[in-house]
């Protein structure tokens, strides 16, 4: 499945107002928080080791982030492949200029 195929399925199966930027942004941050919580529990409960169960839980949460991301990108008239390609170009540019470290969107 390509990213764009996934995006079309996610949009088709959405059970909420998929055009709502705020709802999708909150969904992304909420699910990212659940990822962080699983990592915290990995440190606290699993001795810092990634167990098979924890890996499966993280996979589910990553999928939830992807779901909201797909719908938010659609609202912004972007495909997931456009977002992915732009991100890789940005990372390569930063690496070539030696600006991977630091802060700011436009480094």
mmCIF file of C-alpha atoms in Angstrom:
data_model
loop_
_atom_site.group_PDB
_atom_site.id
_atom_site.type_symbol
_atom_site.label_atom_id
_atom_site.label_comp_id
_atom_site.label_asym_id
_atom_site.label_seq_id
_atom_site.Cartn_x
_atom_site.Cartn_y
_atom_site.Cartn_z
ATOM 1 C CA UNK A 1 0.000 0.000 0.000
ATOM 2 C CA UNK A 2 1.368 3.423 -0.893
ATOM 3 C CA UNK A 3 1.035 6.438 1.372
ATOM 4 C CA UNK A 4 -1.546 7.944 -0.945
ATOM 5 C CA UNK A 5 -3.559 4.720 -1.032
ATOM 6 C CA UNK A 6 -3.536 4.696 2.764
ATOM 7 C CA UNK A 7 -4.623 8.329 2.817
ATOM 8 C CA UNK A 8 -7.590 7.619 0.544
ATOM 9 C CA UNK A 9 -8.687 4.720 2.767
ATOM 10 C CA UNK A 10 -8.279 6.793 5.941
ATOM 11 C CA UNK A 11 -10.369 9.606 4.457
ATOM 12 C CA UNK A 12 -13.045 7.189 3.257
ATOM 13 C CA UNK A 13 -13.302 5.472 6.636
ATOM 14 C CA UNK A 14 -13.132 8.608 8.808
ATOM 15 C CA UNK A 15 -15.927 8.681 11.384
ATOM 16 C CA UNK A 16 -15.593 12.378 12.271
ATOM 17 C CA UNK A 17 -15.444 15.645 10.391
ATOM 18 C CA UNK A 18 -12.238 14.992 8.473
ATOM 19 C CA UNK A 19 -12.034 18.605 7.288
ATOM 20 C CA UNK A 20 -11.542 19.908 10.819
ATOM 21 C CA UNK A 21 -7.931 21.078 11.212
ATOM 22 C CA UNK A 22 -8.264 21.547 14.972
ATOM 23 C CA UNK A 23 -9.744 18.088 15.556
ATOM 24 C CA UNK A 24 -7.000 16.432 13.516
ATOM 25 C CA UNK A 25 -4.233 18.456 15.191
ATOM 26 C CA UNK A 26 -5.564 17.491 18.617
ATOM 27 C CA UNK A 27 -5.830 13.878 17.487
ATOM 28 C CA UNK A 28 -2.182 13.873 16.374
ATOM 29 C CA UNK A 29 -0.973 15.362 19.651
ATOM 30 C CA UNK A 30 -3.151 13.071 21.749
ATOM 31 C CA UNK A 31 -1.867 9.966 20.006
ATOM 32 C CA UNK A 32 1.724 11.245 20.193
ATOM 33 C CA UNK A 33 1.179 11.558 23.941
ATOM 34 C CA UNK A 34 0.093 7.919 24.050
ATOM 35 C CA UNK A 35 3.318 6.979 22.245
ATOM 36 C CA UNK A 36 5.318 8.891 24.845
ATOM 37 C CA UNK A 37 3.392 7.124 27.605
ATOM 38 C CA UNK A 38 4.283 3.714 26.183
ATOM 39 C CA UNK A 39 7.949 4.720 25.993
ATOM 40 C CA UNK A 40 7.765 5.885 29.618
ATOM 41 C CA UNK A 41 6.273 2.536 30.620
ATOM 42 C CA UNK A 42 8.981 0.767 28.635
ATOM 43 C CA UNK A 43 11.552 2.550 30.813
ATOM 44 C CA UNK A 44 9.617 2.115 34.045
ATOM 45 C CA UNK A 45 8.129 -1.358 33.654
ATOM 46 C CA UNK A 46 10.254 -3.133 31.061
ATOM 47 C CA UNK A 47 13.738 -2.111 32.163
ATOM 48 C CA UNK A 48 14.130 0.041 29.066
ATOM 49 C CA UNK A 49 13.745 -2.955 26.773
ATOM 50 C CA UNK A 50 11.339 -2.996 23.862
ATOM 51 C CA UNK A 51 9.134 -6.029 24.426
ATOM 52 C CA UNK A 52 7.008 -7.588 21.705
ATOM 53 C CA UNK A 53 3.839 -6.392 23.474
ATOM 54 C CA UNK A 54 5.161 -2.851 23.775
ATOM 55 C CA UNK A 55 6.194 -2.873 20.116
ATOM 56 C CA UNK A 56 2.662 -3.874 19.108
ATOM 57 C CA UNK A 57 1.175 -1.141 21.298
ATOM 58 C CA UNK A 58 3.488 1.430 19.737
ATOM 59 C CA UNK A 59 2.601 0.193 16.252
ATOM 60 C CA UNK A 60 -1.084 0.795 16.992
ATOM 61 C CA UNK A 61 -0.438 4.298 18.317
ATOM 62 C CA UNK A 62 1.775 5.149 15.339
ATOM 63 C CA UNK A 63 -1.083 4.025 13.105
ATOM 64 C CA UNK A 64 -3.433 6.362 14.951
ATOM 65 C CA UNK A 65 -1.024 9.275 14.377
ATOM 66 C CA UNK A 66 -0.881 8.347 10.690
ATOM 67 C CA UNK A 67 -4.690 8.272 10.523
ATOM 68 C CA UNK A 68 -5.051 11.830 11.799
ATOM 69 C CA UNK A 69 -2.085 13.001 9.727
ATOM 70 C CA UNK A 70 -3.656 11.601 6.557
ATOM 71 C CA UNK A 71 -6.897 13.427 7.201
ATOM 72 C CA UNK A 72 -5.190 16.683 8.185
ATOM 73 C CA UNK A 73 -3.030 16.606 5.063
ATOM 74 C CA UNK A 74 -6.173 16.156 2.991
ATOM 75 C CA UNK A 75 -7.707 19.215 4.649
ATOM 76 C CA UNK A 76 -4.598 21.151 3.608
ATOM 77 C CA UNK A 77 -4.936 19.817 0.033
ATOM 78 C CA UNK A 78 -1.774 17.739 0.399
ATOM 79 C CA UNK A 79 -1.114 14.086 -0.200
ATOM 80 C CA UNK A 80 0.904 12.055 2.283
ATOM 81 C CA UNK A 81 3.432 11.442 -0.473
ATOM 82 C CA UNK A 82 3.853 15.206 -0.955
ATOM 83 C CA UNK A 83 4.383 15.631 2.781
ATOM 84 C CA UNK A 84 6.891 12.749 2.882
ATOM 85 C CA UNK A 85 8.827 13.991 -0.159
ATOM 86 C CA UNK A 86 9.021 17.556 1.190
ATOM 87 C CA UNK A 87 10.255 16.246 4.534
ATOM 88 C CA UNK A 88 13.040 14.165 2.965
ATOM 89 C CA UNK A 89 14.123 17.133 0.824
ATOM 90 C CA UNK A 90 14.245 19.317 3.950
ATOM 91 C CA UNK A 91 16.305 16.752 5.868
ATOM 92 C CA UNK A 92 18.756 16.290 2.977
ATOM 93 C CA UNK A 93 19.121 20.068 2.634
ATOM 94 C CA UNK A 94 19.824 20.464 6.356
ATOM 95 C CA UNK A 95 22.352 17.638 6.255
ATOM 96 C CA UNK A 96 24.140 19.155 3.249
ATOM 97 C CA UNK A 97 24.284 22.559 4.972
ATOM 98 C CA UNK A 98 25.245 21.049 8.342
ATOM 99 C CA UNK A 99 22.197 22.501 10.089
ATOM 100 C CA UNK A 100 20.557 19.319 11.449
ATOM 101 C CA UNK A 101 21.144 20.482 15.018
ATOM 102 C CA UNK A 102 19.674 23.531 16.632
ATOM 103 C CA UNK A 103 16.157 24.819 16.604
ATOM 104 C CA UNK A 104 13.822 26.600 14.271
ATOM 105 C CA UNK A 105 11.810 25.578 11.262
ATOM 106 C CA UNK A 106 13.934 27.355 8.697
ATOM 107 C CA UNK A 107 17.471 26.398 9.637
#
